[in-house]
PDB file of C-alpha atoms and ligand atoms in Angstrom:
ATOM      1  CA  MET H   1      -6.401 -23.265 -10.095  1.00  0.00           C
ATOM      2  CA  VAL H   2      -8.860 -25.330 -13.245  1.00  0.00           C
ATOM      3  CA  ASP H   3      -7.272 -28.204 -11.854  1.00  0.00           C
ATOM      4  CA  LEU H   4      -9.236 -27.249  -8.516  1.00  0.00           C
ATOM      5  CA  ILE H   5     -12.667 -26.924 -10.113  1.00  0.00           C
ATOM      6  CA  LYS H   6     -14.816 -30.316  -9.199  1.00  0.00           C
ATOM      7  CA  SER H   7     -18.027 -29.502 -10.577  1.00  0.00           C
ATOM      8  CA  PRO H   8     -19.527 -26.360 -12.868  1.00  0.00           C
ATOM      9  CA  GLY H   9     -21.104 -23.903 -10.668  1.00  0.00           C
ATOM     10  CA  ASP H  10     -18.634 -24.546  -8.026  1.00  0.00           C
ATOM     11  CA  PRO H  11     -16.874 -22.077  -5.828  1.00  0.00           C
ATOM     12  CA  ILE H  12     -13.518 -22.305  -8.238  1.00  0.00           C
ATOM     13  CA  TRP H  13     -15.577 -22.211 -10.965  1.00  0.00           C
ATOM     14  CA  LEU H  14     -17.882 -19.199  -9.834  1.00  0.00           C
ATOM     15  CA  GLN H  15     -14.375 -17.167  -9.223  1.00  0.00           C
ATOM     16  CA  TYR H  16     -12.950 -17.319 -13.197  1.00  0.00           C
ATOM     17  CA  VAL H  17     -15.485 -18.765 -15.016  1.00  0.00           C
ATOM     18  CA  PRO H  18     -17.476 -16.131 -17.686  1.00  0.00           C
ATOM     19  CA  THR H  19     -21.197 -15.985 -17.167  1.00  0.00           C
ATOM     20  CA  VAL H  20     -23.713 -14.290 -19.012  1.00  0.00           C
ATOM     21  CA  GLN H  21     -24.849 -12.756 -15.908  1.00  0.00           C
ATOM     22  CA  GLU H  22     -22.027 -10.522 -16.219  1.00  0.00           C
ATOM     23  CA  LEU H  23     -23.321  -8.937 -19.105  1.00  0.00           C
ATOM     24  CA  ASP H  24     -26.376  -7.805 -17.403  1.00  0.00           C
ATOM     25  CA  VAL H  25     -25.289  -3.666 -16.414  1.00  0.00           C
ATOM     26  CA  HIS H  26     -27.107  -1.284 -14.212  1.00  0.00           C
ATOM     27  CA  ASP H  27     -27.329   2.102 -13.634  1.00  0.00           C
ATOM     28  CA  GLY H  28     -24.885   3.445 -10.450  1.00  0.00           C
ATOM     29  CA  LEU H  29     -22.284   0.715 -10.738  1.00  0.00           C
ATOM     30  CA  VAL H  30     -19.720   1.589 -11.730  1.00  0.00           C
ATOM     31  CA  ASP H  31     -16.218   0.336 -13.579  1.00  0.00           C
ATOM     32  CA  SER H  32     -13.718   1.302 -12.446  1.00  0.00           C
ATOM     33  CA  LEU H  33     -12.467   1.757  -8.539  1.00  0.00           C
ATOM     34  CA  ASP H  34     -12.924   5.035  -8.293  1.00  0.00           C
ATOM     35  CA  GLU H  35      -9.069   5.991  -7.730  1.00  0.00           C
ATOM     36  CA  ASP H  36      -9.149   8.331 -10.508  1.00  0.00           C
ATOM     37  CA  ALA H  37     -10.120  11.859  -7.878  1.00  0.00           C
ATOM     38  CA  ASN H  38      -6.416  10.238  -5.738  1.00  0.00           C
ATOM     39  CA  SER H  39      -4.120  10.171  -8.095  1.00  0.00           C
ATOM     40  CA  PRO H  40      -2.262  12.946  -8.487  1.00  0.00           C
ATOM     41  CA  VAL H  41       0.342  10.943 -10.867  1.00  0.00           C
ATOM     42  CA  PRO H  42      -0.057   7.687 -12.802  1.00  0.00           C
ATOM     43  CA  ASN H  43       0.080   4.368 -10.618  1.00  0.00           C
ATOM     44  CA  ILE H  44      -0.472   6.384  -7.258  1.00  0.00           C
ATOM     45  CA  THR H  45      -2.873   6.535  -5.456  1.00  0.00           C
ATOM     46  CA  HIS H  46      -2.474   8.310  -2.219  1.00  0.00           C
ATOM     47  CA  ARG H  47      -6.004   9.135   0.579  1.00  0.00           C
ATOM     48  CA  TYR H  48      -4.939   7.922   2.548  1.00  0.00           C
ATOM     49  CA  PRO H  49      -2.240  10.820   5.156  1.00  0.00           C
ATOM     50  CA  ASP H  50       0.422   8.712   5.416  1.00  0.00           C
ATOM     51  CA  ARG H  51       0.164   5.527   2.723  1.00  0.00           C
ATOM     52  CA  ALA H  52      -0.004   5.392  -0.888  1.00  0.00           C
ATOM     53  CA  LEU H  53      -0.838   2.807  -3.612  1.00  0.00           C
ATOM     54  CA  PHE H  54       1.773   2.013  -6.130  1.00  0.00           C
ATOM     55  CA  LEU H  55       0.535   0.331  -9.665  1.00  0.00           C
ATOM     56  CA  VAL H  56       3.406  -1.405 -10.701  1.00  0.00           C
ATOM     57  CA  SER H  57       1.659  -4.169 -13.266  1.00  0.00           C
ATOM     58  CA  PRO H  58      -1.120  -3.586 -15.378  1.00  0.00           C
ATOM     59  CA  VAL H  59      -1.780  -7.785 -15.280  1.00  0.00           C
ATOM     60  CA  CYS H  60      -2.839 -10.496 -12.931  1.00  0.00           C
ATOM     61  CA  ALA H  61      -2.711 -13.948 -13.310  1.00  0.00           C
ATOM     62  CA  ALA H  62      -5.809 -14.109 -12.122  1.00  0.00           C
ATOM     63  CA  TYR H  63      -8.383 -12.800 -13.517  1.00  0.00           C
ATOM     64  CA  CYS H  64     -11.395 -12.758 -10.984  1.00  0.00           C
ATOM     65  CA  ARG H  65     -14.711 -12.261 -12.518  1.00  0.00           C
ATOM     66  CA  PHE H  66     -15.691  -9.982  -9.403  1.00  0.00           C
ATOM     67  CA  CYS H  67     -12.468  -7.146 -10.045  1.00  0.00           C
ATOM     68  CA  THR H  68     -12.652  -4.198 -10.962  1.00  0.00           C
ATOM     69  CA  ARG H  69      -9.665  -4.710 -13.232  1.00  0.00           C
ATOM     70  CA  ARG H  70     -10.270  -8.091 -14.810  1.00  0.00           C
ATOM     71  CA  ARG H  71     -10.431  -6.763 -18.511  1.00  0.00           C
ATOM     72  CA  LYS H  72      -7.122  -5.492 -18.387  1.00  0.00           C
ATOM     73  CA  VAL H  73      -4.871  -7.743 -20.397  1.00  0.00           C
ATOM     74  CA  GLY H  74      -1.022  -7.389 -21.245  1.00  0.00           C
ATOM     75  CA  ASP H  75       2.557  -7.393 -21.729  1.00  0.00           C
ATOM     76  CA  PRO H  76       3.379  -6.919 -17.892  1.00  0.00           C
ATOM     77  CA  GLU H  77       6.530  -5.039 -17.978  1.00  0.00           C
ATOM     78  CA  LYS H  78       4.792  -2.063 -20.556  1.00  0.00           C
ATOM     79  CA  ILE H  79       5.084  -0.157 -17.433  1.00  0.00           C
ATOM     80  CA  PRO H  80       8.088   2.086 -19.440  1.00  0.00           C
ATOM     81  CA  LEU H  81      10.142   2.590 -16.381  1.00  0.00           C
ATOM     82  CA  ALA H  82      10.364   6.664 -17.938  1.00  0.00           C
ATOM     83  CA  GLN H  83       6.248   6.608 -16.749  1.00  0.00           C
ATOM     84  CA  LEU H  84       7.081   5.564 -13.300  1.00  0.00           C
ATOM     85  CA  GLU H  85       9.293   7.924 -12.590  1.00  0.00           C
ATOM     86  CA  SER H  86       6.877  10.390 -11.832  1.00  0.00           C
ATOM     87  CA  ALA H  87       5.561   8.166  -9.475  1.00  0.00           C
ATOM     88  CA  PHE H  88       9.251   7.809  -7.627  1.00  0.00           C
ATOM     89  CA  ARG H  89       9.272  11.094  -6.957  1.00  0.00           C
ATOM     90  CA  TYR H  90       6.219  11.453  -6.495  1.00  0.00           C
ATOM     91  CA  LEU H  91       6.792   9.454  -3.383  1.00  0.00           C
ATOM     92  CA  GLU H  92      10.332  11.229  -2.626  1.00  0.00           C
ATOM     93  CA  GLU H  93       8.936  14.294  -2.605  1.00  0.00           C
ATOM     94  CA  HIS H  94       5.313  13.086   0.274  1.00  0.00           C
ATOM     95  CA  HIS H  95       7.458  12.857   3.182  1.00  0.00           C
ATOM     96  CA  GLU H  96       4.059  12.207   4.780  1.00  0.00           C
ATOM     97  CA  ILE H  97       3.852   9.044   2.769  1.00  0.00           C
ATOM     98  CA  ARG H  98       6.223   6.519   5.482  1.00  0.00           C
ATOM     99  CA  ASP H  99       4.210   3.385   3.125  1.00  0.00           C
ATOM    100  CA  VAL H 100       3.886   1.702  -0.103  1.00  0.00           C
ATOM    101  CA  ILE H 101       2.125  -0.387  -1.484  1.00  0.00           C
ATOM    102  CA  MET H 102       2.975  -1.647  -4.654  1.00  0.00           C
ATOM    103  CA  SER H 103      -0.157  -3.615  -6.239  1.00  0.00           C
ATOM    104  CA  GLY H 104      -1.595  -3.657  -9.853  1.00  0.00           C
ATOM    105  CA  GLY H 105      -2.192  -6.392 -11.308  1.00  0.00           C
ATOM    106  CA  ASP H 106      -0.174  -7.877  -9.545  1.00  0.00           C
ATOM    107  CA  PRO H 107       3.725  -7.705  -8.847  1.00  0.00           C
ATOM    108  CA  LEU H 108       5.246  -9.972  -8.805  1.00  0.00           C
ATOM    109  CA  LEU H 109       4.472 -11.085 -12.292  1.00  0.00           C
ATOM    110  CA  LEU H 110       7.312  -8.610 -12.837  1.00  0.00           C
ATOM    111  CA  SER H 111      10.339 -10.684 -13.660  1.00  0.00           C
ATOM    112  CA  ASP H 112      12.953 -11.036  -9.886  1.00  0.00           C
ATOM    113  CA  ARG H 113      14.904  -8.131 -12.153  1.00  0.00           C
ATOM    114  CA  ARG H 114      11.952  -5.460 -11.974  1.00  0.00           C
ATOM    115  CA  ILE H 115      11.429  -6.232  -8.983  1.00  0.00           C
ATOM    116  CA  ASP H 116      14.011  -5.303  -7.476  1.00  0.00           C
ATOM    117  CA  ASP H 117      14.218  -2.754  -9.295  1.00  0.00           C
ATOM    118  CA  ILE H 118      11.548  -1.077  -7.728  1.00  0.00           C
ATOM    119  CA  CYS H 119      12.740  -2.151  -4.259  1.00  0.00           C
ATOM    120  CA  ARG H 120      15.798  -0.826  -4.289  1.00  0.00           C
ATOM    121  CA  ARG H 121      14.273   1.939  -5.590  1.00  0.00           C
ATOM    122  CA  LEU H 122      11.552   2.569  -3.523  1.00  0.00           C
ATOM    123  CA  ARG H 123      14.883   1.940  -0.503  1.00  0.00           C
ATOM    124  CA  THR H 124      16.633   5.087  -1.303  1.00  0.00           C
ATOM    125  CA  ILE H 125      14.106   7.102  -0.293  1.00  0.00           C
ATOM    126  CA  PRO H 126      14.358   6.866   3.509  1.00  0.00           C
ATOM    127  CA  HIS H 127      10.664   8.111   4.853  1.00  0.00           C
ATOM    128  CA  LEU H 128       9.271   4.797   3.355  1.00  0.00           C
ATOM    129  CA  GLU H 129       9.474   2.689   6.327  1.00  0.00           C
ATOM    130  CA  VAL H 130       7.083  -0.361   5.339  1.00  0.00           C
ATOM    131  CA  LEU H 131       7.013  -1.106   2.283  1.00  0.00           C
ATOM    132  CA  ARG H 132       4.204  -3.621   0.516  1.00  0.00           C
ATOM    133  CA  ILE H 133       3.282  -6.126  -2.346  1.00  0.00           C
ATOM    134  CA  GLY H 134      -0.841  -7.450  -2.961  1.00  0.00           C
ATOM    135  CA  SER H 135      -0.860 -10.489  -4.587  1.00  0.00           C
ATOM    136  CA  ARG H 136      -3.246 -13.153  -6.226  1.00  0.00           C
ATOM    137  CA  VAL H 137       0.400 -15.600  -6.790  1.00  0.00           C
ATOM    138  CA  PRO H 138       0.649 -17.963  -4.080  1.00  0.00           C
ATOM    139  CA  CYS H 139      -2.637 -19.024  -4.252  1.00  0.00           C
ATOM    140  CA  HIS H 140      -2.616 -18.663  -8.869  1.00  0.00           C
ATOM    141  CA  LEU H 141       1.077 -18.943  -9.096  1.00  0.00           C
ATOM    142  CA  PRO H 142       2.449 -20.232  -6.121  1.00  0.00           C
ATOM    143  CA  GLU H 143       5.303 -21.886  -8.479  1.00  0.00           C
ATOM    144  CA  ARG H 144       6.108 -17.688  -9.805  1.00  0.00           C
ATOM    145  CA  VAL H 145       7.301 -18.075  -5.511  1.00  0.00           C
ATOM    146  CA  THR H 146      11.188 -19.814  -5.983  1.00  0.00           C
ATOM    147  CA  PRO H 147      14.035 -19.301  -4.214  1.00  0.00           C
ATOM    148  CA  GLU H 148      15.457 -16.091  -6.291  1.00  0.00           C
ATOM    149  CA  LEU H 149      11.825 -14.464  -5.884  1.00  0.00           C
ATOM    150  CA  CYS H 150      12.533 -15.299  -1.766  1.00  0.00           C
ATOM    151  CA  ALA H 151      16.157 -13.772  -1.741  1.00  0.00           C
ATOM    152  CA  ILE H 152      15.235 -11.050  -3.945  1.00  0.00           C
ATOM    153  CA  LEU H 153      12.384  -9.725  -1.386  1.00  0.00           C
ATOM    154  CA  LYS H 154      14.066 -10.168   1.634  1.00  0.00           C
ATOM    155  CA  GLN H 155      16.757  -7.908   0.984  1.00  0.00           C
ATOM    156  CA  TYR H 156      13.858  -4.952   1.644  1.00  0.00           C
ATOM    157  CA  HIS H 157      12.455  -5.651   4.917  1.00  0.00           C
ATOM    158  CA  PRO H 158      10.034  -4.523   6.426  1.00  0.00           C
ATOM    159  CA  LEU H 159       8.210  -5.928   3.086  1.00  0.00           C
ATOM    160  CA  TYR H 160       4.941  -6.993   3.785  1.00  0.00           C
ATOM    161  CA  ILE H 161       2.637  -9.982   1.624  1.00  0.00           C
ATOM    162  CA  ASN H 162      -1.218  -9.367   1.634  1.00  0.00           C
ATOM    163  CA  THR H 163      -2.458 -12.573  -0.282  1.00  0.00           C
ATOM    164  CA  HIS H 164      -6.355 -13.132  -1.429  1.00  0.00           C
ATOM    165  CA  PHE H 165      -7.191 -16.553  -0.812  1.00  0.00           C
ATOM    166  CA  ASN H 166     -11.176 -16.953  -1.413  1.00  0.00           C
ATOM    167  CA  HIS H 167     -11.969 -20.576  -0.808  1.00  0.00           C
ATOM    168  CA  PRO H 168     -10.786 -23.045   1.663  1.00  0.00           C
ATOM    169  CA  ASP H 169      -9.770 -25.295  -1.295  1.00  0.00           C
ATOM    170  CA  GLU H 170      -7.339 -22.644  -2.808  1.00  0.00           C
ATOM    171  CA  LEU H 171      -4.954 -23.544   0.332  1.00  0.00           C
ATOM    172  CA  THR H 172      -3.980 -25.795  -2.394  1.00  0.00           C
ATOM    173  CA  PRO H 173      -0.625 -28.217  -0.908  1.00  0.00           C
ATOM    174  CA  ALA H 174       1.893 -25.798  -3.949  1.00  0.00           C
ATOM    175  CA  ALA H 175       0.397 -23.559  -2.354  1.00  0.00           C
ATOM    176  CA  VAL H 176       0.707 -23.863   0.767  1.00  0.00           C
ATOM    177  CA  ARG H 177       4.503 -24.339   0.271  1.00  0.00           C
ATOM    178  CA  ALA H 178       5.028 -20.982  -1.661  1.00  0.00           C
ATOM    179  CA  LEU H 179       3.578 -19.435   1.739  1.00  0.00           C
ATOM    180  CA  GLY H 180       6.024 -21.129   3.931  1.00  0.00           C
ATOM    181  CA  MET H 181       9.301 -20.047   1.155  1.00  0.00           C
ATOM    182  CA  LEU H 182       8.107 -16.609   1.835  1.00  0.00           C
ATOM    183  CA  ALA H 183       7.622 -16.717   5.610  1.00  0.00           C
ATOM    184  CA  ASP H 184      11.070 -18.557   6.316  1.00  0.00           C
ATOM    185  CA  ALA H 185      12.039 -15.030   3.902  1.00  0.00           C
ATOM    186  CA  GLY H 186      10.665 -13.419   6.712  1.00  0.00           C
ATOM    187  CA  ILE H 187       8.005 -11.622   5.121  1.00  0.00           C
ATOM    188  CA  PRO H 188       4.574 -10.890   7.503  1.00  0.00           C
ATOM    189  CA  LEU H 189       1.891 -12.848   5.292  1.00  0.00           C
ATOM    190  CA  GLY H 190      -2.036 -10.932   5.616  1.00  0.00           C
ATOM    191  CA  CYS H 191      -4.882 -12.182   4.302  1.00  0.00           C
ATOM    192  CA  GLN H 192      -7.463  -9.692   2.120  1.00  0.00           C
ATOM    193  CA  THR H 193     -11.257 -11.627   1.391  1.00  0.00           C
ATOM    194  CA  VAL H 194     -13.805 -11.085  -0.850  1.00  0.00           C
ATOM    195  CA  LEU H 195     -17.133 -11.944   0.106  1.00  0.00           C
ATOM    196  CA  LEU H 196     -19.221 -13.706  -2.737  1.00  0.00           C
ATOM    197  CA  LYS H 197     -22.318 -15.443  -2.938  1.00  0.00           C
ATOM    198  CA  GLY H 198     -21.999 -19.763  -3.392  1.00  0.00           C
ATOM    199  CA  VAL H 199     -18.254 -18.885  -2.952  1.00  0.00           C
ATOM    200  CA  ASN H 200     -17.526 -18.372   1.063  1.00  0.00           C
ATOM    201  CA  ASP H 201     -21.416 -16.619   1.837  1.00  0.00           C
ATOM    202  CA  ASP H 202     -21.547 -18.816   4.518  1.00  0.00           C
ATOM    203  CA  PRO H 203     -19.755 -18.809   7.811  1.00  0.00           C
ATOM    204  CA  GLU H 204     -18.515 -22.156   8.065  1.00  0.00           C
ATOM    205  CA  VAL H 205     -17.037 -21.976   5.383  1.00  0.00           C
ATOM    206  CA  MET H 206     -15.349 -19.110   6.106  1.00  0.00           C
ATOM    207  CA  LYS H 207     -14.169 -20.274   9.395  1.00  0.00           C
ATOM    208  CA  LEU H 208     -12.196 -23.230   7.859  1.00  0.00           C
ATOM    209  CA  LEU H 209     -10.975 -20.925   5.420  1.00  0.00           C
ATOM    210  CA  MET H 210      -9.833 -18.237   8.394  1.00  0.00           C
ATOM    211  CA  GLN H 211      -7.702 -21.506   9.969  1.00  0.00           C
ATOM    212  CA  ARG H 212      -6.211 -22.960   6.610  1.00  0.00           C
ATOM    213  CA  LEU H 213      -4.643 -19.301   6.460  1.00  0.00           C
ATOM    214  CA  LEU H 214      -3.519 -20.238   9.590  1.00  0.00           C
ATOM    215  CA  VAL H 215      -1.801 -23.446   9.398  1.00  0.00           C
ATOM    216  CA  ALA H 216      -0.287 -21.880   6.362  1.00  0.00           C
ATOM    217  CA  ARG H 217       1.432 -18.676   8.493  1.00  0.00           C
ATOM    218  CA  VAL H 218      -0.979 -16.537   6.662  1.00  0.00           C
ATOM    219  CA  ARG H 219      -2.754 -13.758   9.412  1.00  0.00           C
ATOM    220  CA  PRO H 220      -6.923 -13.296   7.732  1.00  0.00           C
ATOM    221  CA  TYR H 221      -6.405  -9.110   7.521  1.00  0.00           C
ATOM    222  CA  TYR H 222      -9.212  -7.930   5.123  1.00  0.00           C
ATOM    223  CA  ILE H 223     -12.753  -9.962   4.421  1.00  0.00           C
ATOM    224  CA  TYR H 224     -14.689  -7.187   2.277  1.00  0.00           C
ATOM    225  CA  MET H 225     -17.341  -6.514   0.859  1.00  0.00           C
ATOM    226  CA  CYS H 226     -17.608  -6.984  -2.741  1.00  0.00           C
ATOM    227  CA  ASP H 227     -17.529  -3.726  -4.821  1.00  0.00           C
ATOM    228  CA  GLN H 228     -19.915  -2.096  -6.914  1.00  0.00           C
ATOM    229  CA  VAL H 229     -18.048  -3.188 -10.285  1.00  0.00           C
ATOM    230  CA  ALA H 230     -20.486  -3.443 -13.181  1.00  0.00           C
ATOM    231  CA  GLY H 231     -20.785  -6.759 -14.558  1.00  0.00           C
ATOM    232  CA  ALA H 232     -20.219  -8.470 -10.541  1.00  0.00           C
ATOM    233  CA  GLU H 233     -24.429  -7.525  -9.266  1.00  0.00           C
ATOM    234  CA  HIS H 234     -25.071 -11.360  -9.291  1.00  0.00           C
ATOM    235  CA  PHE H 235     -21.517 -12.154  -6.447  1.00  0.00           C
ATOM    236  CA  ARG H 236     -22.602 -10.086  -3.915  1.00  0.00           C
ATOM    237  CA  THR H 237     -24.890 -10.382  -0.401  1.00  0.00           C
ATOM    238  CA  THR H 238     -25.827  -8.287   2.048  1.00  0.00           C
ATOM    239  CA  VAL H 239     -24.031  -6.859   4.341  1.00  0.00           C
ATOM    240  CA  GLU H 240     -25.710  -8.934   7.452  1.00  0.00           C
ATOM    241  CA  LYS H 241     -24.443 -12.025   5.805  1.00  0.00           C
ATOM    242  CA  GLY H 242     -21.095 -10.648   6.322  1.00  0.00           C
ATOM    243  CA  LEU H 243     -21.460  -8.825  10.156  1.00  0.00           C
ATOM    244  CA  GLU H 244     -23.068 -13.276  10.923  1.00  0.00           C
ATOM    245  CA  ILE H 245     -19.992 -14.265   9.307  1.00  0.00           C
ATOM    246  CA  ILE H 246     -17.740 -11.922  11.913  1.00  0.00           C
ATOM    247  CA  LYS H 247     -20.234 -12.992  15.561  1.00  0.00           C
ATOM    248  CA  ALA H 248     -19.389 -16.650  14.055  1.00  0.00           C
ATOM    249  CA  LEU H 249     -15.386 -16.039  13.683  1.00  0.00           C
ATOM    250  CA  ARG H 250     -15.340 -13.993  16.722  1.00  0.00           C
ATOM    251  CA  GLY H 251     -15.070 -15.690  19.601  1.00  0.00           C
ATOM    252  CA  TRP H 252     -15.443 -18.732  18.626  1.00  0.00           C
ATOM    253  CA  THR H 253     -12.170 -19.357  16.613  1.00  0.00           C
ATOM    254  CA  SER H 254      -8.688 -17.356  17.320  1.00  0.00           C
ATOM    255  CA  GLY H 255      -8.684 -13.979  17.118  1.00  0.00           C
ATOM    256  CA  LEU H 256      -5.935 -14.468  14.284  1.00  0.00           C
ATOM    257  CA  ALA H 257      -7.630 -16.151  13.055  1.00  0.00           C
ATOM    258  CA  VAL H 258     -10.565 -13.255  12.436  1.00  0.00           C
ATOM    259  CA  PRO H 259     -10.558 -10.211   9.649  1.00  0.00           C
ATOM    260  CA  HIS H 260     -11.628  -7.027   9.487  1.00  0.00           C
ATOM    261  CA  PHE H 261     -14.567  -6.767   7.578  1.00  0.00           C
ATOM    262  CA  VAL H 262     -14.881  -3.531   5.434  1.00  0.00           C
ATOM    263  CA  ILE H 263     -16.164  -1.693   3.039  1.00  0.00           C
ATOM    264  CA  ASP H 264     -14.672   0.142   0.700  1.00  0.00           C
ATOM    265  CA  ALA H 265     -16.679   3.081  -0.033  1.00  0.00           C
ATOM    266  CA  PRO H 266     -17.634   4.108  -3.421  1.00  0.00           C
ATOM    267  CA  GLY H 267     -16.418   7.373  -4.003  1.00  0.00           C
ATOM    268  CA  GLY H 268     -13.118   6.729  -3.286  1.00  0.00           C
ATOM    269  CA  GLY H 269     -13.861   7.086   0.503  1.00  0.00           C
ATOM    270  CA  GLY H 270     -11.957   3.498   1.781  1.00  0.00           C
ATOM    271  CA  LYS H 271     -12.463   1.235   4.145  1.00  0.00           C
ATOM    272  CA  ILE H 272     -15.733   2.066   6.675  1.00  0.00           C
ATOM    273  CA  PRO H 273     -15.296  -1.324   8.999  1.00  0.00           C
ATOM    274  CA  LEU H 274     -18.173  -3.018  10.246  1.00  0.00           C
ATOM    275  CA  LEU H 275     -18.541  -4.846  13.674  1.00  0.00           C
ATOM    276  CA  PRO H 276     -21.581  -7.057  15.007  1.00  0.00           C
ATOM    277  CA  GLU H 277     -23.657  -5.104  17.698  1.00  0.00           C
ATOM    278  CA  TYR H 278     -21.340  -5.767  20.928  1.00  0.00           C
ATOM    279  CA  VAL H 279     -22.277  -2.531  22.698  1.00  0.00           C
ATOM    280  CA  VAL H 280     -25.862  -2.930  24.216  1.00  0.00           C
ATOM    281  CA  LYS H 281     -25.546   0.945  26.000  1.00  0.00           C
ATOM    282  CA  LEU H 282     -23.094   3.093  26.528  1.00  0.00           C
ATOM    283  CA  THR H 283     -23.709   6.002  29.773  1.00  0.00           C
ATOM    284  CA  ASP H 284     -21.571   7.833  31.973  1.00  0.00           C
ATOM    285  CA  LYS H 285     -21.439   5.301  35.124  1.00  0.00           C
ATOM    286  CA  GLU H 286     -20.920   2.439  32.867  1.00  0.00           C
ATOM    287  CA  ILE H 287     -21.521  -0.123  29.629  1.00  0.00           C
ATOM    288  CA  ILE H 288     -23.334  -2.571  29.048  1.00  0.00           C
ATOM    289  CA  LEU H 289     -21.334  -5.191  27.182  1.00  0.00           C
ATOM    290  CA  ARG H 290     -22.801  -8.633  24.600  1.00  0.00           C
ATOM    291  CA  ASN H 291     -19.965 -11.267  24.351  1.00  0.00           C
ATOM    292  CA  TYR H 292     -19.820 -14.006  20.881  1.00  0.00           C
ATOM    293  CA  ALA H 293     -22.679 -16.373  22.509  1.00  0.00           C
ATOM    294  CA  GLY H 294     -24.732 -14.003  23.592  1.00  0.00           C
ATOM    295  CA  LYS H 295     -24.641 -13.019  27.142  1.00  0.00           C
ATOM    296  CA  THR H 296     -24.556 -10.036  28.671  1.00  0.00           C
ATOM    297  CA  TYR H 297     -22.315  -8.280  30.996  1.00  0.00           C
ATOM    298  CA  ARG H 298     -21.496  -4.013  33.152  1.00  0.00           C
ATOM    299  CA  TYR H 299     -18.857  -2.906  32.626  1.00  0.00           C
ATOM    300  CA  SER H 300     -17.824   0.360  35.047  1.00  0.00           C
ATOM    301  CA  GLN H 301     -16.495   3.603  34.137  1.00  0.00           C
ATOM    302  CA  PRO H 302     -14.469   5.706  35.690  1.00  0.00           C
ATOM    303  CA  LEU H 303     -15.228   7.185  39.406  1.00  0.00           C
ATOM    304  CA  GLU H 304     -15.875  10.892  38.852  1.00  0.00           C
ATOM    305  CA  PRO H 305     -13.290  12.864  40.941  1.00  0.00           C
ATOM    306  CA  ILE H 306     -13.462  13.488  44.220  1.00  0.00           C
ATOM    307  CA  LEU H 307     -12.964  16.974  44.655  1.00  0.00           C
ATOM    308  CA  VAL H 308     -11.160  17.795  47.661  1.00  0.00           C
ATOM    309  CA  GLY H 309     -11.744  21.755  49.828  1.00  0.00           C
TER     310      GLY H 309
HETATM  311  C1  PLP F 401      -6.535  -0.165   1.169  1.00  0.00           C
HETATM  312  C2  PLP F 401      -5.555   0.981   0.359  1.00  0.00           C
HETATM  313  C3  PLP F 401      -4.969   1.445   1.079  1.00  0.00           C
HETATM  314  C4  PLP F 401      -4.783   0.326   1.951  1.00  0.00           C
HETATM  315  O1  PLP F 401      -4.690   0.492   3.905  1.00  0.00           O
HETATM  316  P1  PLP F 401      -4.341  -0.554   4.611  1.00  0.00           P
HETATM  317  O2  PLP F 401      -5.538  -0.211   5.722  1.00  0.00           O
HETATM  318  O3  PLP F 401      -3.472   0.296   5.369  1.00  0.00           O
HETATM  319  O4  PLP F 401      -4.677  -1.445   4.123  1.00  0.00           O
HETATM  320  C5  PLP F 401      -3.749   2.411   0.762  1.00  0.00           C
HETATM  321  N1  PLP F 401      -4.819   3.393  -0.025  1.00  0.00           N
HETATM  322  C6  PLP F 401      -5.347   2.342  -0.836  1.00  0.00           C
HETATM  323  C7  PLP F 401      -6.264   3.618  -1.845  1.00  0.00           C
HETATM  324  C8  PLP F 401      -6.429   1.684  -0.569  1.00  0.00           C
HETATM  325  O5  PLP F 401      -7.094   1.351  -1.499  1.00  0.00           O
END
């Protein structure tokens, strides 16, 4: 990553080099995601009805300056398997969970063997239809994506990976190669991007990022408003900027390149989607719509049924 920095203050620099602004901590900012409220057992966050977040690795290679978890350091193998046991048991007992998202830290920083052990154990739980991994490794440490790792992961389909790119310059040849290897292993790839001031708060930068992701076989999934993290205030931009970006994507480039724009609501509210205003008026009879280019159109509601007799 460091070799991608072209000059101090550029989009890559801003994401990883600590600044004195980080020490600026205001009231109302949090220093952690409100995950504890939804955490029935250690390492599990169960916020939504049918899916759960499973923290399998405390460590991330990225140390993004805007992340709630940026202060966590340690040995990736240091979650004792015994501690994960209560999480596995929770997943076994909760039949409503059909989708488990391995997170951290970064799950792909674990050893091949540990990743294999965790996935194999999850696959003994019949109601877990879908496994997911959230990882910044394809961006940050693409050489970690080896043929051996891919061979392990492809045993556990359906397995999805959501990765995290914030700027088109991050799609280096090495990153694109790693993404291709994962895609060749049959893993559908998504991307979660964080809207960051000075990094990607520009419709043209975002459009290029989304287009390059598609070329790298990644389907953009979410753009997040930056969380209200203590010490990350200088990265935050307005909600209007996010809406402007979505408006500049939808209709103007491939629909496949348009992610959902969401705010992860503080206080455990979960992800709430935001959309530019395309509905001018909605009545019983019709809807008046504005298209991507600003033109207005009408669409009639179904006629009321004619009662016979
Ligand atoms: C984001 C998230 C999920 C997954 O949400 P999707 O919209 O299904 O991608 C699950 N649990 C928690 C706590 C989350 O923050």
